[in-house]
Tab-separated table of C-alpha atoms and ligand atoms in Angstrom:
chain	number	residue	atom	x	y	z
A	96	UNK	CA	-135.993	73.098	179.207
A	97	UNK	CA	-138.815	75.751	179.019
A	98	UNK	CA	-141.869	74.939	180.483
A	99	UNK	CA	-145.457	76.862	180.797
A	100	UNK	CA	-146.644	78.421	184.072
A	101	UNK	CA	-150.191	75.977	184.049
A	102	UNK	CA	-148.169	72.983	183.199
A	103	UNK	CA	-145.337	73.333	186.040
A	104	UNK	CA	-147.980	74.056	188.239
A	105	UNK	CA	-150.100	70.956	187.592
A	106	UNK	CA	-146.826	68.688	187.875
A	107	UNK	CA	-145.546	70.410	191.157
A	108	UNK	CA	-149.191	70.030	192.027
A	109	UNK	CA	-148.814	66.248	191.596
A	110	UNK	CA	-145.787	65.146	193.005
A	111	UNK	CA	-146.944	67.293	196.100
A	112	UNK	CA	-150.302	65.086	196.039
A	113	UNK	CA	-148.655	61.914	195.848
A	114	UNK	CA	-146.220	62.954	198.335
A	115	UNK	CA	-148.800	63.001	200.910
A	116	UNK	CA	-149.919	66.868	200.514
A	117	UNK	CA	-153.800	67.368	200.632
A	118	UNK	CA	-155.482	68.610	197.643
A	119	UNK	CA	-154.892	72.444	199.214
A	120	UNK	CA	-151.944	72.098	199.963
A	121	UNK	CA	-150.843	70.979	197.166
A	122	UNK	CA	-152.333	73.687	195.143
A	123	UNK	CA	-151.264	76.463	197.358
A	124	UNK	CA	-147.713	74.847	197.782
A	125	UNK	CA	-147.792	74.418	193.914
A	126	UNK	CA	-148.528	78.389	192.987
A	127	UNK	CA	-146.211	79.750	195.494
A	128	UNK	CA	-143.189	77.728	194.197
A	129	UNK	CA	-143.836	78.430	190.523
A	130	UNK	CA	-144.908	82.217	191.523
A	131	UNK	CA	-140.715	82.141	192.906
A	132	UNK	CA	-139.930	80.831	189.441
A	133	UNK	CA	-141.982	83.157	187.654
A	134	UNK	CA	-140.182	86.138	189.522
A	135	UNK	CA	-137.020	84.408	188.735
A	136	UNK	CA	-135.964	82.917	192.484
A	137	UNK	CA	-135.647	79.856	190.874
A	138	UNK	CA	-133.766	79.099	194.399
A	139	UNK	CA	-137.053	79.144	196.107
A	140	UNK	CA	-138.976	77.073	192.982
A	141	UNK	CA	-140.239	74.110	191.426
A	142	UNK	CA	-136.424	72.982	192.854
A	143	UNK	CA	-136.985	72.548	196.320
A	144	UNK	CA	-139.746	69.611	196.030
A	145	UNK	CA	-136.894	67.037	196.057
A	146	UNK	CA	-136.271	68.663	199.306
A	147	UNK	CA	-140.121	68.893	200.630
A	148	UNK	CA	-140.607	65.025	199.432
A	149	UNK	CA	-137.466	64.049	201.851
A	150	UNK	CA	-138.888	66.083	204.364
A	151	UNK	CA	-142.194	64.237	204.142
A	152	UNK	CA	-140.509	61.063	203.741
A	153	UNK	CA	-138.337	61.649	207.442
A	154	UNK	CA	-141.023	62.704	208.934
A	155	UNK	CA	-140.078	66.133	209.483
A	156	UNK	CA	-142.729	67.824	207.222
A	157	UNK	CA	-145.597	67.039	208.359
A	158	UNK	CA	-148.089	67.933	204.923
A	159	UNK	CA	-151.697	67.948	207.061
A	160	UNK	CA	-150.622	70.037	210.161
A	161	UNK	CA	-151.925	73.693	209.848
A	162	UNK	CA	-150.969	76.387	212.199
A	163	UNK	CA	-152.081	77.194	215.578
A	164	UNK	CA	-152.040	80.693	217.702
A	165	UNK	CA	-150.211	80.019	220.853
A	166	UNK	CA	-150.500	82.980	222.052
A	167	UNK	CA	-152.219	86.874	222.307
A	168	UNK	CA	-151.150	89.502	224.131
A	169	UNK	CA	-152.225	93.479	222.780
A	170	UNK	CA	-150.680	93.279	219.438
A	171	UNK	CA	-148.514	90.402	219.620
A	172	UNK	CA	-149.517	86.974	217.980
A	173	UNK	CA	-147.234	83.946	218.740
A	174	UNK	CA	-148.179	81.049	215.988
A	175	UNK	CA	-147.020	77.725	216.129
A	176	UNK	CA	-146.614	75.903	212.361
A	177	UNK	CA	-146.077	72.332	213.466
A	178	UNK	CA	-143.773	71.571	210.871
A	179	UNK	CA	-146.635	72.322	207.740
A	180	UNK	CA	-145.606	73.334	204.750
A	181	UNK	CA	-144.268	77.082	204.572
A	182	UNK	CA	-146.699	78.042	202.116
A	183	UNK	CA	-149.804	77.031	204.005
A	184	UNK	CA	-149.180	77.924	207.780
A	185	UNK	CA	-147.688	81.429	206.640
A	186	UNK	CA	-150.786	82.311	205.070
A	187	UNK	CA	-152.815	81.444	207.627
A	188	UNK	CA	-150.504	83.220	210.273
A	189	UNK	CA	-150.444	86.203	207.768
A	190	UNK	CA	-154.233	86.173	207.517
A	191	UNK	CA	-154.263	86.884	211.342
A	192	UNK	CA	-151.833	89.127	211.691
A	193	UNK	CA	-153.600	90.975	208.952
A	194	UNK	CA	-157.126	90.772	211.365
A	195	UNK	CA	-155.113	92.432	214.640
A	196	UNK	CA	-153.621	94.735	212.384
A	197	UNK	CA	-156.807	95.984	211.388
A	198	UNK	CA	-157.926	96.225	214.713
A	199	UNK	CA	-155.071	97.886	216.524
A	200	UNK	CA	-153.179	99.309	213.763
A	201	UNK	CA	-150.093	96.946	214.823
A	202	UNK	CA	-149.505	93.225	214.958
A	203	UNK	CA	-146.421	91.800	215.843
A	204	UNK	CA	-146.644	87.973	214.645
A	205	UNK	CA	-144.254	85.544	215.192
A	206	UNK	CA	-144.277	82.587	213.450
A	207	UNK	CA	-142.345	79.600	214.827
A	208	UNK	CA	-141.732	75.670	213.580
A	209	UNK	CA	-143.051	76.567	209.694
A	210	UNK	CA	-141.631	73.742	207.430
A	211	UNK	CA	-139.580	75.981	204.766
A	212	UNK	CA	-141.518	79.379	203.738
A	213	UNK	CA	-139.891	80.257	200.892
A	214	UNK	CA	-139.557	84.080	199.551
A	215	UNK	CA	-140.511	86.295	202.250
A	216	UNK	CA	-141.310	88.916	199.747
A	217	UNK	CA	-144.925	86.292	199.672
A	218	UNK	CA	-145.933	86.895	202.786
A	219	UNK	CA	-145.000	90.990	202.555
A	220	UNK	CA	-146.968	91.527	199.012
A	221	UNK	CA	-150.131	89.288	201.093
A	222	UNK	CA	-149.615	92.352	204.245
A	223	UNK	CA	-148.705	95.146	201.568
A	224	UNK	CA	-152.060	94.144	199.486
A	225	UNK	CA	-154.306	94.394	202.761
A	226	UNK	CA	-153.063	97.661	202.903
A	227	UNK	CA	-149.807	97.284	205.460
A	228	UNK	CA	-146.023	97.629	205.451
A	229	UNK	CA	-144.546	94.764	206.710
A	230	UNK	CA	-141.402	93.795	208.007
A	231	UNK	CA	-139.651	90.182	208.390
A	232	UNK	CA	-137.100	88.734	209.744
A	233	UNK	CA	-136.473	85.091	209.694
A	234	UNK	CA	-134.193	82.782	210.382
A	235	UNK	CA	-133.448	78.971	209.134
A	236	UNK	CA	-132.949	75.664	210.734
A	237	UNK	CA	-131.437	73.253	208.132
A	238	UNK	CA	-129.450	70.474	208.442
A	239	UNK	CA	-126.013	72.562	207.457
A	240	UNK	CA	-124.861	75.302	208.434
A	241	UNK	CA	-124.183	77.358	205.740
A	242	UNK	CA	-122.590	80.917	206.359
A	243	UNK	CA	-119.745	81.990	208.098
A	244	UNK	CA	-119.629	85.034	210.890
A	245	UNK	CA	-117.546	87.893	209.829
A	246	UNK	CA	-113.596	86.954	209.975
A	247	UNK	CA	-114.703	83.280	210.640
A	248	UNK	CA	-113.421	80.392	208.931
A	249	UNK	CA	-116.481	77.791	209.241
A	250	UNK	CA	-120.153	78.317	209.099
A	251	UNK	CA	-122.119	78.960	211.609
A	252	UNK	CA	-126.126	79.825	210.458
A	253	UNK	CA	-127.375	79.988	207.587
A	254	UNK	CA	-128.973	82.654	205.063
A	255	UNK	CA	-131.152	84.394	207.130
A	256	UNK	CA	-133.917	86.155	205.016
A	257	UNK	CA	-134.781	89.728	205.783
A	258	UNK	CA	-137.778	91.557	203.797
A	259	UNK	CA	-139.870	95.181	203.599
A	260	UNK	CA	-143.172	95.519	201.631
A	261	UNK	CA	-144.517	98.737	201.168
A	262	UNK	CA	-148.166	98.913	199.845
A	263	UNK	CA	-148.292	100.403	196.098
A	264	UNK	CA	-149.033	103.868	195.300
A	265	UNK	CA	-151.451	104.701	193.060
A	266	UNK	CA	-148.481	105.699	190.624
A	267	UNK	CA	-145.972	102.994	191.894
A	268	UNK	CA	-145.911	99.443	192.342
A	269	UNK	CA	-145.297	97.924	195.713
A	270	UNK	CA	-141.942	98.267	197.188
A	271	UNK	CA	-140.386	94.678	197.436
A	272	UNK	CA	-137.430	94.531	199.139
A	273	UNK	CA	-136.547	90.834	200.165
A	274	UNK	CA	-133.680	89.053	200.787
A	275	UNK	CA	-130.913	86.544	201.839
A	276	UNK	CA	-128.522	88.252	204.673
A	277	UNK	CA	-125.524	85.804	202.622
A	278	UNK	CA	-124.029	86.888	200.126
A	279	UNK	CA	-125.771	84.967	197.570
A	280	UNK	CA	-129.291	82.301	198.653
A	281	UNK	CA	-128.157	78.956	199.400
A	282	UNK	CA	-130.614	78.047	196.547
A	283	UNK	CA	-128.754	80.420	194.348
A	284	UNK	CA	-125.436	78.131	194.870
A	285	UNK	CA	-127.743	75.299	194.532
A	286	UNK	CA	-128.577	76.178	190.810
A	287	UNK	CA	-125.512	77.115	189.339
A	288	UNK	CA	-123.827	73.755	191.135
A	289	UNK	CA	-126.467	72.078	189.283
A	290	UNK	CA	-125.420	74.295	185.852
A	291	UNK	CA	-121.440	73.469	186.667
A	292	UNK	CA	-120.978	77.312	186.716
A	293	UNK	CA	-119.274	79.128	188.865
A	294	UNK	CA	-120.972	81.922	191.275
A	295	UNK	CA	-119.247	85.822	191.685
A	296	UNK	CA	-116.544	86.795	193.616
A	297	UNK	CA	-116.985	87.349	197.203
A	298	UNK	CA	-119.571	84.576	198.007
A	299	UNK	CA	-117.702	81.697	199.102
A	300	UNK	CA	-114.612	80.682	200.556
A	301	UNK	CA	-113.338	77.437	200.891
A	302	UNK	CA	-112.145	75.419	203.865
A	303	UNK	CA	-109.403	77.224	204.128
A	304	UNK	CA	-111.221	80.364	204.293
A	305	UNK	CA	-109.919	81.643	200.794
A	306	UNK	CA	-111.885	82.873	198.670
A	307	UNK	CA	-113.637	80.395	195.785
A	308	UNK	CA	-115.858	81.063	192.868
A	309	UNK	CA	-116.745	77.088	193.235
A	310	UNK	CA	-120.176	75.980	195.005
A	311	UNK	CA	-119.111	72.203	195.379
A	312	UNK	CA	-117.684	73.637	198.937
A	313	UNK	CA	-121.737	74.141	199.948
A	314	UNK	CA	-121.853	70.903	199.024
A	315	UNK	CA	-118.633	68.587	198.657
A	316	UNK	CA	-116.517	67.584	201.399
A	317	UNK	CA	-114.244	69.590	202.913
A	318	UNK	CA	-116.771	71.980	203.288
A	319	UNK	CA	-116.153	75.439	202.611
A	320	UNK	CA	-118.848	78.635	203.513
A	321	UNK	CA	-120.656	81.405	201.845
A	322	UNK	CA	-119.806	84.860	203.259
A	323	UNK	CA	-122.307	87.347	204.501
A	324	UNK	CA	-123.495	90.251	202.610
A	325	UNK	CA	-121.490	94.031	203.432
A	326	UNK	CA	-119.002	91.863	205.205
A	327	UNK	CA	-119.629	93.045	209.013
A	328	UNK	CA	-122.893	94.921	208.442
A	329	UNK	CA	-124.729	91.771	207.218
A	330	UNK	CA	-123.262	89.979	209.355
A	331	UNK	CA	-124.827	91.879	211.950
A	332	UNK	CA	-127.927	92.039	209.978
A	333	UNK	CA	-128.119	87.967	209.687
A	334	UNK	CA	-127.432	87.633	213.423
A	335	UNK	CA	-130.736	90.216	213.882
A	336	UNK	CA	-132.490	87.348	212.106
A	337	UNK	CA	-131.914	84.501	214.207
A	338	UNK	CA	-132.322	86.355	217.863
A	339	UNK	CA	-135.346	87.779	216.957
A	340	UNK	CA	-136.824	85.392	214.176
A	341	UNK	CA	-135.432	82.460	216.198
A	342	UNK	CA	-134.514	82.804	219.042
A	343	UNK	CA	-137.389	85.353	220.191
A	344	UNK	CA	-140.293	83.115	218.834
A	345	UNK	CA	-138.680	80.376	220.770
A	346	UNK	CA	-137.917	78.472	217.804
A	347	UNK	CA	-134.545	78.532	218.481
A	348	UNK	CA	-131.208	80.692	216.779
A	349	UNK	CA	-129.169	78.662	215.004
A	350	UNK	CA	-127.569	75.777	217.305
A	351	UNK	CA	-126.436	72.542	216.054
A	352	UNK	CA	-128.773	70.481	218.532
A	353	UNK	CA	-131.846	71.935	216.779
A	354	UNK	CA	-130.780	70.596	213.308
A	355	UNK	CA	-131.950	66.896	212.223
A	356	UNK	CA	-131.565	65.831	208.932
A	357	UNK	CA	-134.551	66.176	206.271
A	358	UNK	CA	-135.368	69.188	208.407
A	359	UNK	CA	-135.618	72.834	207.191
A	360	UNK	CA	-137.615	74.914	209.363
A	361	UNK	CA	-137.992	78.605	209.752
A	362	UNK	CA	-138.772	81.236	212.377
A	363	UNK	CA	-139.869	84.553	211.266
A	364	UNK	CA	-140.941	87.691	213.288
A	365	UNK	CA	-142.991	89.907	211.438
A	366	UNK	CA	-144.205	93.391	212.033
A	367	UNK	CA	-147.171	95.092	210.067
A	368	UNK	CA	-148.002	98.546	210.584
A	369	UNK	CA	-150.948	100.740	209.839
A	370	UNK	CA	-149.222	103.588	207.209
A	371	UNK	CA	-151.753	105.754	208.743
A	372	UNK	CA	-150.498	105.928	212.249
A	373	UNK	CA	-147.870	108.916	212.032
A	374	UNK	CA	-149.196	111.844	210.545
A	375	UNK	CA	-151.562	110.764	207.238
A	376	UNK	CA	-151.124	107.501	205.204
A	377	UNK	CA	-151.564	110.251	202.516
A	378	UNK	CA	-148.353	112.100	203.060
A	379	UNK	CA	-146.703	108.547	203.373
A	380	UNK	CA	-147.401	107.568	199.884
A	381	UNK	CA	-146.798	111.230	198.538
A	382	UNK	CA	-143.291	111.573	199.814
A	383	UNK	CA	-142.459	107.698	198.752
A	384	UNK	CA	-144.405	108.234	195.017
A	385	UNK	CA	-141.824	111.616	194.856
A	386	UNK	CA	-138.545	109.632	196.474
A	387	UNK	CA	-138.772	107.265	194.006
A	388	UNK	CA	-138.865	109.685	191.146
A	389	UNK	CA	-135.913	111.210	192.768
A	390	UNK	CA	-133.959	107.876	193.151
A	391	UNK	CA	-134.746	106.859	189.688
A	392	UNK	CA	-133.937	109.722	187.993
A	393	UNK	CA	-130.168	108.811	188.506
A	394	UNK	CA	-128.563	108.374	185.598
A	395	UNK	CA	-127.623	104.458	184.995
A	396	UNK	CA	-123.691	104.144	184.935
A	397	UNK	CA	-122.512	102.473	181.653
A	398	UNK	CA	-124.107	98.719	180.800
A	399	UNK	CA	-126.980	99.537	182.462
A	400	UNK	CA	-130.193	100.678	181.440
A	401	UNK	CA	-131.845	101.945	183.970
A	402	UNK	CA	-132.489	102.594	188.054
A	403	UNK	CA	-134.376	100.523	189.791
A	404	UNK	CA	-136.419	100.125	192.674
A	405	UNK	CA	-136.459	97.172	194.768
A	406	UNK	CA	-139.071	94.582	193.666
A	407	UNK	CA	-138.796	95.835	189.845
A	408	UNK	CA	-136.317	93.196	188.326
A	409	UNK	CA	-138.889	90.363	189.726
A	410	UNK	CA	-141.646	92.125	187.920
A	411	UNK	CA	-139.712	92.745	184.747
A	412	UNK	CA	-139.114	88.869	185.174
A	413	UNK	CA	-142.417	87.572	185.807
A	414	UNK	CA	-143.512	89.692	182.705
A	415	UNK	CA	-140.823	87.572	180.955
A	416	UNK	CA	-141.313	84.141	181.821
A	417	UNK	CA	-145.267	84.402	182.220
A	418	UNK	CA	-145.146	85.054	178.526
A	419	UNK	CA	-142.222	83.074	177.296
A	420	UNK	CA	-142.167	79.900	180.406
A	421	UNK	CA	-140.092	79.370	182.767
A	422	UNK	CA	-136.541	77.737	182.032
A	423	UNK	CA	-135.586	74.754	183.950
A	424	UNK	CA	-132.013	73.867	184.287
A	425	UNK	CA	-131.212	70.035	183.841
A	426	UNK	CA	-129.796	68.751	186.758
A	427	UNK	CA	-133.101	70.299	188.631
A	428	UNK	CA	-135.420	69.024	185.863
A	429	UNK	CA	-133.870	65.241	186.592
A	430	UNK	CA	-134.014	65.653	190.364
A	431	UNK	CA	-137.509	66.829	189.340
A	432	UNK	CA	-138.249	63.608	187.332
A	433	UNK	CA	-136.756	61.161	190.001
A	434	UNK	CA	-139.013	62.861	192.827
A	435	UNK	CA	-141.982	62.399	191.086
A	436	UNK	CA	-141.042	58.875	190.279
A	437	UNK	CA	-140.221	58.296	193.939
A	438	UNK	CA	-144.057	59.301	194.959
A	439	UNK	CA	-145.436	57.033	191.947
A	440	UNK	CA	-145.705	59.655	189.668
A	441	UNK	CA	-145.189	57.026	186.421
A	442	UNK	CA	-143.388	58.258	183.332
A	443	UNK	CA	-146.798	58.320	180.818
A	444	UNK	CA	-148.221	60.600	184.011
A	445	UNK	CA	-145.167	62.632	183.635
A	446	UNK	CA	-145.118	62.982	179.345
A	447	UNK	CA	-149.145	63.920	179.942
A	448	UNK	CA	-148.667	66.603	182.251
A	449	UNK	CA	-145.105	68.301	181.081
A	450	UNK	CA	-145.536	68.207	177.203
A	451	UNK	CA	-147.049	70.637	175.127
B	752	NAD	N1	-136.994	80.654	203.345
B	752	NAD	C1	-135.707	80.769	203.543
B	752	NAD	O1	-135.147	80.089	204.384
B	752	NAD	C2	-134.900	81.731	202.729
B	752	NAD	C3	-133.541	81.894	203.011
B	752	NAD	C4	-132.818	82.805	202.250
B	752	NAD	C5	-133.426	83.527	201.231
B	752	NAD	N2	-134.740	83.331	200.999
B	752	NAD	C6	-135.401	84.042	199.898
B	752	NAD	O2	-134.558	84.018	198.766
B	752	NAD	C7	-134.978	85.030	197.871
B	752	NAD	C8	-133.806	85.541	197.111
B	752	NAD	O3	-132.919	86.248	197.946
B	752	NAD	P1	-131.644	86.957	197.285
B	752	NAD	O4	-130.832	87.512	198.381
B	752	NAD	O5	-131.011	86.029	196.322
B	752	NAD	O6	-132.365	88.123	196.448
B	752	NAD	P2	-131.730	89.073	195.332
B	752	NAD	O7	-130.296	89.359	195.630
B	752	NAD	O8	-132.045	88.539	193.980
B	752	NAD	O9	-132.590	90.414	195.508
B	752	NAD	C9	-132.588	91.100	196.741
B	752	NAD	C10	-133.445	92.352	196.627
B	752	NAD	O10	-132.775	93.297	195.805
B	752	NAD	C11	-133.660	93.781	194.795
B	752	NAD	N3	-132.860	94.069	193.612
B	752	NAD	C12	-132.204	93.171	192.834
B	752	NAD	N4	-131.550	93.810	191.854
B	752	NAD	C13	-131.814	95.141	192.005
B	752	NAD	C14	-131.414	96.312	191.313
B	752	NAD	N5	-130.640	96.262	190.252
B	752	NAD	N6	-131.868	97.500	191.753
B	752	NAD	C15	-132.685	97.572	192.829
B	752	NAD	N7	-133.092	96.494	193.541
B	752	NAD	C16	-132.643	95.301	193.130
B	752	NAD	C17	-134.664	92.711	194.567
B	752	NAD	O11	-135.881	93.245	194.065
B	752	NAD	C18	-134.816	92.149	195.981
B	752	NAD	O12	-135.749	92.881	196.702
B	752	NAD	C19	-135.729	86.030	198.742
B	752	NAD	O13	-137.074	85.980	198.320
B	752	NAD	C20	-135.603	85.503	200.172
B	752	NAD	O14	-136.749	85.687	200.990
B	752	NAD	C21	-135.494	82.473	201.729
């Protein structure tokens, strides 16, 4: 089904009220899931309230808690998220960080215990629009393990997000690079199970440790696992994000006594720096405005159209689906309907706020 921006907001909006979400939170929670849609993430979407509502409902997400600094020492910020939602406790620990960047021209934030967060890439373009780069690295405590190590046969952690946001140029857009350290976001699996397609080569293997196109082994007994990106290098990369998303903010790397069921929590580190620290912000942008000339002017190898930068297809996609709405698959649309009937939502409720 294809659904408007305003009216996919207004029914995450809802089921996030009745699920026990304040009136903010429900808002912010709301915008930042359909904002992933919009971008086309629809991993990190409207389809991860089924998930949110459990999490509420086993007490594991708690909806009112906000986020607390722990602690300050020169540029470093440790934040505590008691288990809020993502999308409200990284704002406010992004807000801060922002403040001692301005002040010192550094801030090293960690943010520990968040209830999921999402895209990264949210909490880069919030630095990157103050007027920072920013750097994250994050890792995730869910109830699986997802990903397998390099040469492993079962999973170990899971998909580990990494992102860079460089502030916009006056001739370029901001430089968005985010993503999962696995081969493809868990989400990702999660939608095209839902679709009954297949995902590409090189993802998955099964419990075996062959290789599968299938994502029932994410999540059909006997478990299978989804393989890290650039084989050894991302596995190295993903193992980056837990020490020093997890394990340095003292949320914890990946261990199977921190999981609980209904739980997904992540620990990110993130950096900000001042662009005007080495040399002149103004050289900065020059070189990156002429770099990204050069890159682009590669000619695109046959069936595509063009070179592009990191952080362009999501705002060739948003351009898409703000004007055209945003597809929903069907098995997420009826996990979708069944959530919102769980928190009371009832079915006239529904019809009002999802029709045209
Ligand atoms: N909160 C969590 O626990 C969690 C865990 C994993 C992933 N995530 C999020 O999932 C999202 C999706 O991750 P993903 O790995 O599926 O992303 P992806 O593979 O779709 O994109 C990764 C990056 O590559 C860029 N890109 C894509 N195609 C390109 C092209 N042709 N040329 C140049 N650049 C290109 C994108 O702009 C993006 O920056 C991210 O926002 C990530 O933060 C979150």
């Amino acid at each position: 089904m294809l659904i408007s921006v305003d009216r996919l907001i207004d029914f995450a909006e809802a089921i996030i009220g009745r699920g026990g979400g304040s009136r903010e939170a429900a808002a912010q929670v709301s915008r930042t899931l359909v904002e992933a849609n919009l971008t086309g993430h629809d991993s990190h979407g409207v389809g991860m309230l089924p998930a949110y509502i459990e999490g509420i409902k086993a007490g594991q997400l708690h909806p009112a808690a906000t986020a607390e600094v722990i602690q300050e020492k020169g540029p470093f910020l440790l934040v505590d998220g008691h288990q809020g939602f993502g999308q409200v406790v990284a704002r406010q620990a992004t807000e801060w960080a922002i403040a001692h960047a301005r002040k010192q021209h550094l801030a090293v934030m960690s943010l520990r215990n968040s209830f999921h967060l999402g895209r990264l890439a949210d909490w880069g373009i919030m630095a990157a629009e103050a007027g920072f780069i920013s750097i994250h690295y994050a890792n995730v405590l869910s109830p699986h393990s997802l990903v397998a190590p390099h040469g492993g046969r079962q999973s170990r952690f899971t998909t580990n997000p990494y992102c860079t946001v460089v502030p916009a140029t006056e001739r370029h857009p901001l430089f968005v690079f985010d993503m999962a350290t696995s081969t493809i976001a868990q989400g990702k699996a999660r939608v095209a199970y839902m679709k009954g397609e297949t995902v590409p080569d090189g993802c998955l293997i099964d419990h075996d440790g062959n290789p599968t196109n299938d994502p029932s082994v994410i999540f059909e007994e006997p478990l299978g696992a989804m393989r890290t990106m650039g084989l050894h290098k991302g596995y190295g990369m993903s193992l980056v994000c837990d020490l020093l998303g997890g394990a340095f903010s003292g949320g914890g790397a990946y261990l199977p006594e921190r999981v609980i069921d209904g739980r997904i929590i992540n620990n990110m580190m993130t950096i900000l720096i001042d662009p005007d620290v080495f040399g002149s912000a103004e050289t900065f942008f020059g070189d990156l405005d002429s770099y990204t000339d050069w890159v682009k002017s590669a000619e695109p190898v046959p069936g595509v159209d063009a070179v592009l930068f990191p952080g362009d297809p999501e705002r060739k996609t948003r351009v898409e689906r703000t004007k055209n709405g945003i597809p929903i698959d069907d098995g997420t649309w009826n996990q979708l309907l069944e959530t919102a009937g769980s928190v009371g939502l009832s079915e006239a409720e529904i019809e009002q706020m999802v029709s045209l």
